[in-house]
PDB file of N, CA and C in Angstrom:
ATOM      1  N   VAL A  18     170.322  81.788 165.534  1.00  0.00           N
ATOM      2  CA  VAL A  18     170.436  83.182 165.908  1.00  0.00           C
ATOM      3  C   VAL A  18     169.544  83.414 167.117  1.00  0.00           C
ATOM      4  N   LEU A  19     170.099  83.987 168.172  1.00  0.00           N
ATOM      5  CA  LEU A  19     169.310  84.420 169.315  1.00  0.00           C
ATOM      6  C   LEU A  19     168.918  85.867 169.073  1.00  0.00           C
ATOM      7  N   HIS A  20     167.630  86.167 169.189  1.00  0.00           N
ATOM      8  CA  HIS A  20     167.165  87.529 168.932  1.00  0.00           C
ATOM      9  C   HIS A  20     165.812  87.743 169.596  1.00  0.00           C
ATOM     10  N   SER A  21     165.408  89.003 169.707  1.00  0.00           N
ATOM     11  CA  SER A  21     164.081  89.348 170.210  1.00  0.00           C
ATOM     12  C   SER A  21     163.299  89.922 169.043  1.00  0.00           C
ATOM     13  N   ASP A  22     162.135  89.359 168.802  1.00  0.00           N
ATOM     14  CA  ASP A  22     161.343  89.741 167.636  1.00  0.00           C
ATOM     15  C   ASP A  22     159.867  89.669 168.010  1.00  0.00           C
ATOM     16  N   ALA A  23     159.056  90.400 167.256  1.00  0.00           N
ATOM     17  CA  ALA A  23     157.617  90.388 167.499  1.00  0.00           C
ATOM     18  C   ALA A  23     156.859  90.543 166.199  1.00  0.00           C
ATOM     19  N   ASP A  24     155.592  90.173 166.243  1.00  0.00           N
ATOM     20  CA  ASP A  24     154.697  90.380 165.122  1.00  0.00           C
ATOM     21  C   ASP A  24     154.601  91.885 164.857  1.00  0.00           C
ATOM     22  N   ASP A  25     154.661  92.285 163.598  1.00  0.00           N
ATOM     23  CA  ASP A  25     154.661  93.707 163.246  1.00  0.00           C
ATOM     24  C   ASP A  25     153.397  94.442 163.690  1.00  0.00           C
ATOM     25  N   VAL A  26     152.274  93.751 163.736  1.00  0.00           N
ATOM     26  CA  VAL A  26     151.010  94.401 164.083  1.00  0.00           C
ATOM     27  C   VAL A  26     150.723  94.311 165.583  1.00  0.00           C
ATOM     28  N   SER A  27     150.797  93.110 166.128  1.00  0.00           N
ATOM     29  CA  SER A  27     150.413  92.916 167.534  1.00  0.00           C
ATOM     30  C   SER A  27     151.540  93.214 168.521  1.00  0.00           C
ATOM     31  N   LEU A  28     152.787  93.211 168.046  1.00  0.00           N
ATOM     32  CA  LEU A  28     153.983  93.348 168.878  1.00  0.00           C
ATOM     33  C   LEU A  28     154.105  92.227 169.902  1.00  0.00           C
ATOM     34  N   ILE A  29     153.442  91.101 169.646  1.00  0.00           N
ATOM     35  CA  ILE A  29     153.565  89.934 170.517  1.00  0.00           C
ATOM     36  C   ILE A  29     154.738  89.102 170.023  1.00  0.00           C
ATOM     37  N   GLY A  30     155.611  88.742 170.932  1.00  0.00           N
ATOM     38  CA  GLY A  30     156.782  87.951 170.599  1.00  0.00           C
ATOM     39  C   GLY A  30     157.731  87.976 171.770  1.00  0.00           C
ATOM     40  N   GLY A  31     159.004  87.752 171.499  1.00  0.00           N
ATOM     41  CA  GLY A  31     159.996  87.762 172.561  1.00  0.00           C
ATOM     42  C   GLY A  31     161.308  87.181 172.100  1.00  0.00           C
ATOM     43  N   VAL A  32     162.141  86.870 173.068  1.00  0.00           N
ATOM     44  CA  VAL A  32     163.457  86.306 172.787  1.00  0.00           C
ATOM     45  C   VAL A  32     163.262  84.901 172.246  1.00  0.00           C
ATOM     46  N   GLN A  33     163.964  84.612 171.167  1.00  0.00           N
ATOM     47  CA  GLN A  33     163.808  83.312 170.509  1.00  0.00           C
ATOM     48  C   GLN A  33     165.082  82.909 169.792  1.00  0.00           C
ATOM     49  N   ARG A  34     165.138  81.629 169.461  1.00  0.00           N
ATOM     50  CA  ARG A  34     166.254  81.050 168.702  1.00  0.00           C
ATOM     51  C   ARG A  34     165.697  80.668 167.337  1.00  0.00           C
ATOM     52  N   THR A  35     166.365  81.161 166.272  1.00  0.00           N
ATOM     53  CA  THR A  35     165.905  80.922 164.912  1.00  0.00           C
ATOM     54  C   THR A  35     167.095  80.451 164.080  1.00  0.00           C
ATOM     55  N   PRO A  36     166.921  79.401 163.261  1.00  0.00           N
ATOM     56  CA  PRO A  36     168.016  78.982 162.368  1.00  0.00           C
ATOM     57  C   PRO A  36     168.438  80.151 161.474  1.00  0.00           C
ATOM     58  N   LEU A  37     169.741  80.255 161.206  1.00  0.00           N
ATOM     59  CA  LEU A  37     170.289  81.373 160.438  1.00  0.00           C
ATOM     60  C   LEU A  37     169.601  81.544 159.093  1.00  0.00           C
ATOM     61  N   ASN A  38     169.395  80.456 158.354  1.00  0.00           N
ATOM     62  CA  ASN A  38     168.781  80.584 157.018  1.00  0.00           C
ATOM     63  C   ASN A  38     167.362  81.142 157.124  1.00  0.00           C
ATOM     64  N   GLU A  39     166.631  80.772 158.173  1.00  0.00           N
ATOM     65  CA  GLU A  39     165.282  81.308 158.380  1.00  0.00           C
ATOM     66  C   GLU A  39     165.345  82.780 158.805  1.00  0.00           C
ATOM     67  N   PHE A  40     166.299  83.112 159.663  1.00  0.00           N
ATOM     68  CA  PHE A  40     166.462  84.484 160.134  1.00  0.00           C
ATOM     69  C   PHE A  40     166.768  85.428 158.973  1.00  0.00           C
ATOM     70  N   LEU A  41     167.573  84.970 158.018  1.00  0.00           N
ATOM     71  CA  LEU A  41     167.979  85.802 156.885  1.00  0.00           C
ATOM     72  C   LEU A  41     166.981  85.798 155.732  1.00  0.00           C
ATOM     73  N   GLN A  42     165.978  84.928 155.807  1.00  0.00           N
ATOM     74  CA  GLN A  42     165.011  84.820 154.723  1.00  0.00           C
ATOM     75  C   GLN A  42     164.324  86.176 154.494  1.00  0.00           C
ATOM     76  N   GLY A  43     164.357  86.633 153.281  1.00  0.00           N
ATOM     77  CA  GLY A  43     163.722  87.899 152.929  1.00  0.00           C
ATOM     78  C   GLY A  43     164.587  89.122 153.197  1.00  0.00           C
ATOM     79  N   ALA A  44     165.758  88.931 153.796  1.00  0.00           N
ATOM     80  CA  ALA A  44     166.641  90.073 154.067  1.00  0.00           C
ATOM     81  C   ALA A  44     167.231  90.592 152.761  1.00  0.00           C
ATOM     82  N   LEU A  45     167.291  91.894 152.636  1.00  0.00           N
ATOM     83  CA  LEU A  45     167.906  92.495 151.458  1.00  0.00           C
ATOM     84  C   LEU A  45     169.411  92.579 151.612  1.00  0.00           C
ATOM     85  N   LYS A  46     169.873  92.639 152.859  1.00  0.00           N
ATOM     86  CA  LYS A  46     171.302  92.767 153.127  1.00  0.00           C
ATOM     87  C   LYS A  46     171.599  92.122 154.471  1.00  0.00           C
ATOM     88  N   ALA A  47     172.745  91.489 154.567  1.00  0.00           N
ATOM     89  CA  ALA A  47     173.210  90.915 155.830  1.00  0.00           C
ATOM     90  C   ALA A  47     174.681  91.246 155.979  1.00  0.00           C
ATOM     91  N   GLU A  48     175.103  91.462 157.210  1.00  0.00           N
ATOM     92  CA  GLU A  48     176.485  91.825 157.467  1.00  0.00           C
ATOM     93  C   GLU A  48     176.929  91.127 158.747  1.00  0.00           C
ATOM     94  N   VAL A  49     178.101  90.539 158.725  1.00  0.00           N
ATOM     95  CA  VAL A  49     178.657  89.864 159.891  1.00  0.00           C
ATOM     96  C   VAL A  49     179.609  90.820 160.596  1.00  0.00           C
ATOM     97  N   LYS A  50     179.419  90.971 161.886  1.00  0.00           N
ATOM     98  CA  LYS A  50     180.297  91.815 162.692  1.00  0.00           C
ATOM     99  C   LYS A  50     181.045  90.922 163.673  1.00  0.00           C
ATOM    100  N   HIS A  51     182.219  91.347 164.082  1.00  0.00           N
ATOM    101  CA  HIS A  51     183.045  90.588 165.021  1.00  0.00           C
ATOM    102  C   HIS A  51     182.905  91.176 166.420  1.00  0.00           C
ATOM    103  N   ASN A  52     182.732  90.302 167.390  1.00  0.00           N
ATOM    104  CA  ASN A  52     182.675  90.682 168.796  1.00  0.00           C
ATOM    105  C   ASN A  52     184.109  90.698 169.315  1.00  0.00           C
ATOM    106  N   LEU A  53     184.584  91.863 169.733  1.00  0.00           N
ATOM    107  CA  LEU A  53     185.971  92.028 170.162  1.00  0.00           C
ATOM    108  C   LEU A  53     186.155  91.937 171.682  1.00  0.00           C
ATOM    109  N   MET A  54     185.140  91.469 172.389  1.00  0.00           N
ATOM    110  CA  MET A  54     185.263  91.319 173.842  1.00  0.00           C
ATOM    111  C   MET A  54     186.322  90.268 174.168  1.00  0.00           C
ATOM    112  N   PRO A  55     187.020  90.423 175.306  1.00  0.00           N
ATOM    113  CA  PRO A  55     187.948  89.372 175.736  1.00  0.00           C
ATOM    114  C   PRO A  55     187.186  88.037 175.888  1.00  0.00           C
ATOM    115  N   ALA A  56     187.879  86.930 175.726  1.00  0.00           N
ATOM    116  CA  ALA A  56     187.243  85.605 175.692  1.00  0.00           C
ATOM    117  C   ALA A  56     186.339  85.333 176.892  1.00  0.00           C
ATOM    118  N   THR A  57     186.790  85.632 178.097  1.00  0.00           N
ATOM    119  CA  THR A  57     185.958  85.344 179.286  1.00  0.00           C
ATOM    120  C   THR A  57     184.726  86.244 179.319  1.00  0.00           C
ATOM    121  N   THR A  58     184.876  87.490 178.916  1.00  0.00           N
ATOM    122  CA  THR A  58     183.741  88.411 178.867  1.00  0.00           C
ATOM    123  C   THR A  58     182.754  87.972 177.798  1.00  0.00           C
ATOM    124  N   LYS A  59     183.284  87.570 176.635  1.00  0.00           N
ATOM    125  CA  LYS A  59     182.427  87.105 175.546  1.00  0.00           C
ATOM    126  C   LYS A  59     181.645  85.859 175.969  1.00  0.00           C
ATOM    127  N   ALA A  60     182.302  84.948 176.680  1.00  0.00           N
ATOM    128  CA  ALA A  60     181.615  83.747 177.166  1.00  0.00           C
ATOM    129  C   ALA A  60     180.480  84.121 178.122  1.00  0.00           C
ATOM    130  N   ASN A  61     180.723  85.084 178.994  1.00  0.00           N
ATOM    131  CA  ASN A  61     179.678  85.542 179.917  1.00  0.00           C
ATOM    132  C   ASN A  61     178.552  86.226 179.151  1.00  0.00           C
ATOM    133  N   PHE A  62     178.891  87.020 178.149  1.00  0.00           N
ATOM    134  CA  PHE A  62     177.907  87.677 177.297  1.00  0.00           C
ATOM    135  C   PHE A  62     176.998  86.637 176.630  1.00  0.00           C
ATOM    136  N   LEU A  63     177.596  85.606 176.048  1.00  0.00           N
ATOM    137  CA  LEU A  63     176.816  84.544 175.407  1.00  0.00           C
ATOM    138  C   LEU A  63     175.948  83.807 176.417  1.00  0.00           C
ATOM    139  N   HIS A  64     176.495  83.589 177.614  1.00  0.00           N
ATOM    140  CA  HIS A  64     175.715  82.960 178.688  1.00  0.00           C
ATOM    141  C   HIS A  64     174.494  83.821 179.028  1.00  0.00           C
ATOM    142  N   GLN A  65     174.674  85.133 179.085  1.00  0.00           N
ATOM    143  CA  GLN A  65     173.563  86.038 179.393  1.00  0.00           C
ATOM    144  C   GLN A  65     172.492  85.981 178.294  1.00  0.00           C
ATOM    145  N   LEU A  66     172.922  85.956 177.033  1.00  0.00           N
ATOM    146  CA  LEU A  66     171.968  85.839 175.926  1.00  0.00           C
ATOM    147  C   LEU A  66     171.157  84.552 176.041  1.00  0.00           C
ATOM    148  N   GLU A  67     171.843  83.447 176.306  1.00  0.00           N
ATOM    149  CA  GLU A  67     171.155  82.154 176.420  1.00  0.00           C
ATOM    150  C   GLU A  67     170.237  82.108 177.645  1.00  0.00           C
ATOM    151  N   SER A  68     170.678  82.691 178.745  1.00  0.00           N
ATOM    152  CA  SER A  68     169.860  82.736 179.952  1.00  0.00           C
ATOM    153  C   SER A  68     168.575  83.518 179.712  1.00  0.00           C
ATOM    154  N   MET A  69     168.683  84.632 179.013  1.00  0.00           N
ATOM    155  CA  MET A  69     167.504  85.447 178.713  1.00  0.00           C
ATOM    156  C   MET A  69     166.564  84.710 177.757  1.00  0.00           C
ATOM    157  N   GLU A  70     167.129  83.908 176.864  1.00  0.00           N
ATOM    158  CA  GLU A  70     166.279  83.098 175.978  1.00  0.00           C
ATOM    159  C   GLU A  70     165.542  82.044 176.790  1.00  0.00           C
ATOM    160  N   GLN A  71     166.229  81.397 177.713  1.00  0.00           N
ATOM    161  CA  GLN A  71     165.600  80.374 178.553  1.00  0.00           C
ATOM    162  C   GLN A  71     164.500  80.953 179.430  1.00  0.00           C
ATOM    163  N   GLN A  72     164.625  82.228 179.790  1.00  0.00           N
ATOM    164  CA  GLN A  72     163.593  82.891 180.587  1.00  0.00           C
ATOM    165  C   GLN A  72     162.372  83.247 179.744  1.00  0.00           C
ATOM    166  N   LYS A  73     162.497  83.090 178.431  1.00  0.00           N
ATOM    167  CA  LYS A  73     161.416  83.393 177.490  1.00  0.00           C
ATOM    168  C   LYS A  73     160.899  84.824 177.683  1.00  0.00           C
ATOM    169  N   LEU A  74     161.850  85.781 177.727  1.00  0.00           N
ATOM    170  CA  LEU A  74     161.476  87.181 177.906  1.00  0.00           C
ATOM    171  C   LEU A  74     160.588  87.647 176.760  1.00  0.00           C
ATOM    172  N   ALA A  75     159.562  88.403 177.086  1.00  0.00           N
ATOM    173  CA  ALA A  75     158.631  88.937 176.097  1.00  0.00           C
ATOM    174  C   ALA A  75     159.263  90.109 175.357  1.00  0.00           C
ATOM    175  N   PHE A  76     158.729  90.390 174.179  1.00  0.00           N
ATOM    176  CA  PHE A  76     159.168  91.542 173.398  1.00  0.00           C
ATOM    177  C   PHE A  76     158.686  92.819 174.079  1.00  0.00           C
ATOM    178  N   ASP A  77     159.538  93.825 174.084  1.00  0.00           N
ATOM    179  CA  ASP A  77     159.238  95.100 174.725  1.00  0.00           C
ATOM    180  C   ASP A  77     158.691  96.087 173.696  1.00  0.00           C
ATOM    181  N   GLY A  78     157.394  96.031 173.459  1.00  0.00           N
ATOM    182  CA  GLY A  78     156.749  96.924 172.509  1.00  0.00           C
ATOM    183  C   GLY A  78     156.702  98.372 172.975  1.00  0.00           C
ATOM    184  N   ASP A  79     156.983  98.600 174.258  1.00  0.00           N
ATOM    185  CA  ASP A  79     157.048  99.966 174.791  1.00  0.00           C
ATOM    186  C   ASP A  79     158.444 100.563 174.610  1.00  0.00           C
ATOM    187  N   PHE A  80     159.400  99.742 174.204  1.00  0.00           N
ATOM    188  CA  PHE A  80     160.788 100.159 174.016  1.00  0.00           C
ATOM    189  C   PHE A  80     161.317 100.892 175.258  1.00  0.00           C
ATOM    190  N   ASN A  81     161.070 100.266 176.411  1.00  0.00           N
ATOM    191  CA  ASN A  81     161.500 100.817 177.698  1.00  0.00           C
ATOM    192  C   ASN A  81     162.839 100.203 178.069  1.00  0.00           C
ATOM    193  N   LEU A  82     163.884 100.956 177.892  1.00  0.00           N
ATOM    194  CA  LEU A  82     165.243 100.476 178.119  1.00  0.00           C
ATOM    195  C   LEU A  82     165.545 100.239 179.600  1.00  0.00           C
ATOM    196  N   PHE A  83     164.785 100.865 180.479  1.00  0.00           N
ATOM    197  CA  PHE A  83     165.103 100.804 181.908  1.00  0.00           C
ATOM    198  C   PHE A  83     163.978 100.187 182.730  1.00  0.00           C
ATOM    199  N   ASP A  84     163.442  99.054 182.262  1.00  0.00           N
ATOM    200  CA  ASP A  84     162.395  98.353 183.011  1.00  0.00           C
ATOM    201  C   ASP A  84     162.947  97.139 183.759  1.00  0.00           C
ATOM    202  N   GLY A  85     164.255  97.113 183.941  1.00  0.00           N
ATOM    203  CA  GLY A  85     164.874  95.995 184.653  1.00  0.00           C
ATOM    204  C   GLY A  85     164.999  94.732 183.828  1.00  0.00           C
ATOM    205  N   GLY A  86     164.800  94.852 182.520  1.00  0.00           N
ATOM    206  CA  GLY A  86     164.943  93.683 181.650  1.00  0.00           C
ATOM    207  C   GLY A  86     163.776  92.719 181.729  1.00  0.00           C
ATOM    208  N   GLN A  87     162.615  93.206 182.128  1.00  0.00           N
ATOM    209  CA  GLN A  87     161.428  92.351 182.183  1.00  0.00           C
ATOM    210  C   GLN A  87     160.975  91.945 180.786  1.00  0.00           C
ATOM    211  N   LYS A  88     161.130  92.874 179.841  1.00  0.00           N
ATOM    212  CA  LYS A  88     160.844  92.652 178.426  1.00  0.00           C
ATOM    213  C   LYS A  88     161.967  93.327 177.654  1.00  0.00           C
ATOM    214  N   VAL A  89     162.273  92.829 176.442  1.00  0.00           N
ATOM    215  CA  VAL A  89     163.375  93.406 175.661  1.00  0.00           C
ATOM    216  C   VAL A  89     163.010  93.503 174.185  1.00  0.00           C
ATOM    217  N   TYR A  90     163.445  94.599 173.569  1.00  0.00           N
ATOM    218  CA  TYR A  90     163.355  94.709 172.112  1.00  0.00           C
ATOM    219  C   TYR A  90     164.699  94.284 171.533  1.00  0.00           C
ATOM    220  N   CYS A  91     164.800  94.205 170.223  1.00  0.00           N
ATOM    221  CA  CYS A  91     165.935  93.565 169.547  1.00  0.00           C
ATOM    222  C   CYS A  91     167.306  94.062 170.017  1.00  0.00           C
ATOM    223  N   THR A  92     167.571  95.338 169.891  1.00  0.00           N
ATOM    224  CA  THR A  92     168.889  95.841 170.264  1.00  0.00           C
ATOM    225  C   THR A  92     169.056  95.920 171.780  1.00  0.00           C
ATOM    226  N   GLU A  93     167.952  96.104 172.491  1.00  0.00           N
ATOM    227  CA  GLU A  93     168.014  96.092 173.963  1.00  0.00           C
ATOM    228  C   GLU A  93     168.489  94.735 174.465  1.00  0.00           C
ATOM    229  N   TYR A  94     168.062  93.675 173.813  1.00  0.00           N
ATOM    230  CA  TYR A  94     168.457  92.312 174.186  1.00  0.00           C
ATOM    231  C   TYR A  94     169.984  92.175 174.185  1.00  0.00           C
ATOM    232  N   VAL A  95     170.618  92.617 173.108  1.00  0.00           N
ATOM    233  CA  VAL A  95     172.080  92.538 172.986  1.00  0.00           C
ATOM    234  C   VAL A  95     172.745  93.466 174.004  1.00  0.00           C
ATOM    235  N   TRP A  96     172.256  94.688 174.098  1.00  0.00           N
ATOM    236  CA  TRP A  96     172.813  95.692 175.011  1.00  0.00           C
ATOM    237  C   TRP A  96     172.710  95.239 176.464  1.00  0.00           C
ATOM    238  N   LEU A  97     171.548  94.715 176.851  1.00  0.00           N
ATOM    239  CA  LEU A  97     171.344  94.289 178.235  1.00  0.00           C
ATOM    240  C   LEU A  97     172.205  93.073 178.578  1.00  0.00           C
ATOM    241  N   ALA A  98     172.348  92.139 177.646  1.00  0.00           N
ATOM    242  CA  ALA A  98     173.226  90.987 177.881  1.00  0.00           C
ATOM    243  C   ALA A  98     174.660  91.456 178.111  1.00  0.00           C
ATOM    244  N   ALA A  99     175.095  92.441 177.329  1.00  0.00           N
ATOM    245  CA  ALA A  99     176.442  92.995 177.512  1.00  0.00           C
ATOM    246  C   ALA A  99     176.559  93.665 178.875  1.00  0.00           C
ATOM    247  N   GLN A 100     175.554  94.446 179.263  1.00  0.00           N
ATOM    248  CA  GLN A 100     175.559  95.100 180.568  1.00  0.00           C
ATOM    249  C   GLN A 100     175.720  94.055 181.674  1.00  0.00           C
ATOM    250  N   ARG A 101     174.948  92.991 181.589  1.00  0.00           N
ATOM    251  CA  ARG A 101     174.979  91.928 182.600  1.00  0.00           C
ATOM    252  C   ARG A 101     176.295  91.174 182.599  1.00  0.00           C
ATOM    253  N   ALA A 102     177.008  91.202 181.471  1.00  0.00           N
ATOM    254  CA  ALA A 102     178.324  90.560 181.371  1.00  0.00           C
ATOM    255  C   ALA A 102     179.444  91.502 181.800  1.00  0.00           C
ATOM    256  N   GLY A 103     179.091  92.721 182.192  1.00  0.00           N
ATOM    257  CA  GLY A 103     180.086  93.677 182.665  1.00  0.00           C
ATOM    258  C   GLY A 103     180.581  94.660 181.619  1.00  0.00           C
ATOM    259  N   VAL A 104     180.022  94.612 180.416  1.00  0.00           N
ATOM    260  CA  VAL A 104     180.400  95.546 179.352  1.00  0.00           C
ATOM    261  C   VAL A 104     179.376  96.683 179.375  1.00  0.00           C
ATOM    262  N   THR A 105     179.757  97.783 179.991  1.00  0.00           N
ATOM    263  CA  THR A 105     178.808  98.884 180.187  1.00  0.00           C
ATOM    264  C   THR A 105     178.862  99.924 179.080  1.00  0.00           C
ATOM    265  N   ASP A 106     179.712  99.706 178.087  1.00  0.00           N
ATOM    266  CA  ASP A 106     179.851 100.697 177.018  1.00  0.00           C
ATOM    267  C   ASP A 106     179.635 100.101 175.628  1.00  0.00           C
ATOM    268  N   LEU A 107     178.716  99.150 175.521  1.00  0.00           N
ATOM    269  CA  LEU A 107     178.370  98.596 174.207  1.00  0.00           C
ATOM    270  C   LEU A 107     177.256  99.455 173.618  1.00  0.00           C
ATOM    271  N   GLY A 108     177.641 100.474 172.911  1.00  0.00           N
ATOM    272  CA  GLY A 108     176.670 101.359 172.288  1.00  0.00           C
ATOM    273  C   GLY A 108     176.238 102.491 173.193  1.00  0.00           C
ATOM    274  N   GLU A 109     175.967 103.616 172.565  1.00  0.00           N
ATOM    275  CA  GLU A 109     175.544 104.817 173.280  1.00  0.00           C
ATOM    276  C   GLU A 109     174.021 104.900 173.300  1.00  0.00           C
ATOM    277  N   VAL A 110     173.467 105.097 174.484  1.00  0.00           N
ATOM    278  CA  VAL A 110     172.029 105.293 174.622  1.00  0.00           C
ATOM    279  C   VAL A 110     171.705 106.702 174.130  1.00  0.00           C
ATOM    280  N   ILE A 111     170.707 106.801 173.259  1.00  0.00           N
ATOM    281  CA  ILE A 111     170.299 108.112 172.750  1.00  0.00           C
ATOM    282  C   ILE A 111     168.856 108.385 173.166  1.00  0.00           C
ATOM    283  N   THR A 112     168.465 109.634 173.091  1.00  0.00           N
ATOM    284  CA  THR A 112     167.091 110.018 173.422  1.00  0.00           C
ATOM    285  C   THR A 112     166.387 110.463 172.145  1.00  0.00           C
ATOM    286  N   VAL A 113     165.239 109.835 171.885  1.00  0.00           N
ATOM    287  CA  VAL A 113     164.409 110.168 170.733  1.00  0.00           C
ATOM    288  C   VAL A 113     162.995 110.386 171.256  1.00  0.00           C
ATOM    289  N   ALA A 114     162.451 111.561 171.005  1.00  0.00           N
ATOM    290  CA  ALA A 114     161.097 111.907 171.451  1.00  0.00           C
ATOM    291  C   ALA A 114     160.919 111.635 172.943  1.00  0.00           C
ATOM    292  N   GLY A 115     161.949 111.962 173.723  1.00  0.00           N
ATOM    293  CA  GLY A 115     161.880 111.807 175.170  1.00  0.00           C
ATOM    294  C   GLY A 115     162.090 110.389 175.672  1.00  0.00           C
ATOM    295  N   ARG A 116     162.434 109.476 174.786  1.00  0.00           N
ATOM    296  CA  ARG A 116     162.603 108.067 175.160  1.00  0.00           C
ATOM    297  C   ARG A 116     164.055 107.653 174.970  1.00  0.00           C
ATOM    298  N   SER A 117     164.631 106.991 175.963  1.00  0.00           N
ATOM    299  CA  SER A 117     166.006 106.473 175.859  1.00  0.00           C
ATOM    300  C   SER A 117     165.995 105.186 175.068  1.00  0.00           C
ATOM    301  N   LEU A 118     166.853 105.107 174.050  1.00  0.00           N
ATOM    302  CA  LEU A 118     166.895 103.947 173.162  1.00  0.00           C
ATOM    303  C   LEU A 118     168.327 103.544 172.866  1.00  0.00           C
ATOM    304  N   ILE A 119     168.494 102.277 172.542  1.00  0.00           N
ATOM    305  CA  ILE A 119     169.760 101.789 172.000  1.00  0.00           C
ATOM    306  C   ILE A 119     169.447 101.315 170.580  1.00  0.00           C
ATOM    307  N   LEU A 120     170.137 101.879 169.612  1.00  0.00           N
ATOM    308  CA  LEU A 120     169.879 101.595 168.198  1.00  0.00           C
ATOM    309  C   LEU A 120     170.953 100.683 167.618  1.00  0.00           C
ATOM    310  N   VAL A 121     170.650 100.048 166.508  1.00  0.00           N
ATOM    311  CA  VAL A 121     171.612  99.188 165.825  1.00  0.00           C
ATOM    312  C   VAL A 121     172.884  99.970 165.517  1.00  0.00           C
ATOM    313  N   ASP A 122     172.732 101.189 165.020  1.00  0.00           N
ATOM    314  CA  ASP A 122     173.907 102.005 164.701  1.00  0.00           C
ATOM    315  C   ASP A 122     174.779 102.239 165.926  1.00  0.00           C
ATOM    316  N   SER A 123     174.157 102.419 167.088  1.00  0.00           N
ATOM    317  CA  SER A 123     174.929 102.606 168.328  1.00  0.00           C
ATOM    318  C   SER A 123     175.771 101.369 168.625  1.00  0.00           C
ATOM    319  N   LEU A 124     175.173 100.192 168.459  1.00  0.00           N
ATOM    320  CA  LEU A 124     175.915  98.951 168.705  1.00  0.00           C
ATOM    321  C   LEU A 124     177.058  98.812 167.710  1.00  0.00           C
ATOM    322  N   PHE A 125     176.795  99.084 166.442  1.00  0.00           N
ATOM    323  CA  PHE A 125     177.810  98.930 165.400  1.00  0.00           C
ATOM    324  C   PHE A 125     178.958  99.923 165.552  1.00  0.00           C
ATOM    325  N   GLN A 126     178.711 101.064 166.173  1.00  0.00           N
ATOM    326  CA  GLN A 126     179.746 102.066 166.350  1.00  0.00           C
ATOM    327  C   GLN A 126     180.582 101.825 167.610  1.00  0.00           C
ATOM    328  N   SER A 127     180.213 100.830 168.390  1.00  0.00           N
ATOM    329  CA  SER A 127     180.951 100.510 169.605  1.00  0.00           C
ATOM    330  C   SER A 127     182.351  99.986 169.274  1.00  0.00           C
ATOM    331  N   HIS A 128     183.287 100.284 170.144  1.00  0.00           N
ATOM    332  CA  HIS A 128     184.647  99.767 169.937  1.00  0.00           C
ATOM    333  C   HIS A 128     184.720  98.258 170.184  1.00  0.00           C
ATOM    334  N   TRP A 129     183.643  97.656 170.693  1.00  0.00           N
ATOM    335  CA  TRP A 129     183.599  96.202 170.918  1.00  0.00           C
ATOM    336  C   TRP A 129     183.163  95.446 169.666  1.00  0.00           C
ATOM    337  N   VAL A 130     182.766  96.165 168.631  1.00  0.00           N
ATOM    338  CA  VAL A 130     182.223  95.549 167.424  1.00  0.00           C
ATOM    339  C   VAL A 130     183.018  96.019 166.207  1.00  0.00           C
ATOM    340  N   MET A 131     183.374  95.065 165.338  1.00  0.00           N
ATOM    341  CA  MET A 131     184.082  95.431 164.118  1.00  0.00           C
ATOM    342  C   MET A 131     183.528  94.631 162.962  1.00  0.00           C
TER     343      MET A 131
END
């Protein structure tokens, strides 16, 4: 699993690759969603995810969605990879306490995800 994660206290972490069984360890619930992007777009999306992992991007503890992708939080990682692959409508950006965020629910409600 490619994901962005950090220590709960220090917020130190970043984009990483974790075996599925380790990623799911301790999870109370897991759900598989289907990526409905066209094949070439999906391939570019996956390439973007892998490229960001190779760059060893740090975790974005400030949850700054518009910092140019210097650091990424969990859902920002997926959203930004989609943006870079040309999918500009993967989830709706919402504002919470004056901060623009992309939430898991926003990604799941996208027409690109089922």
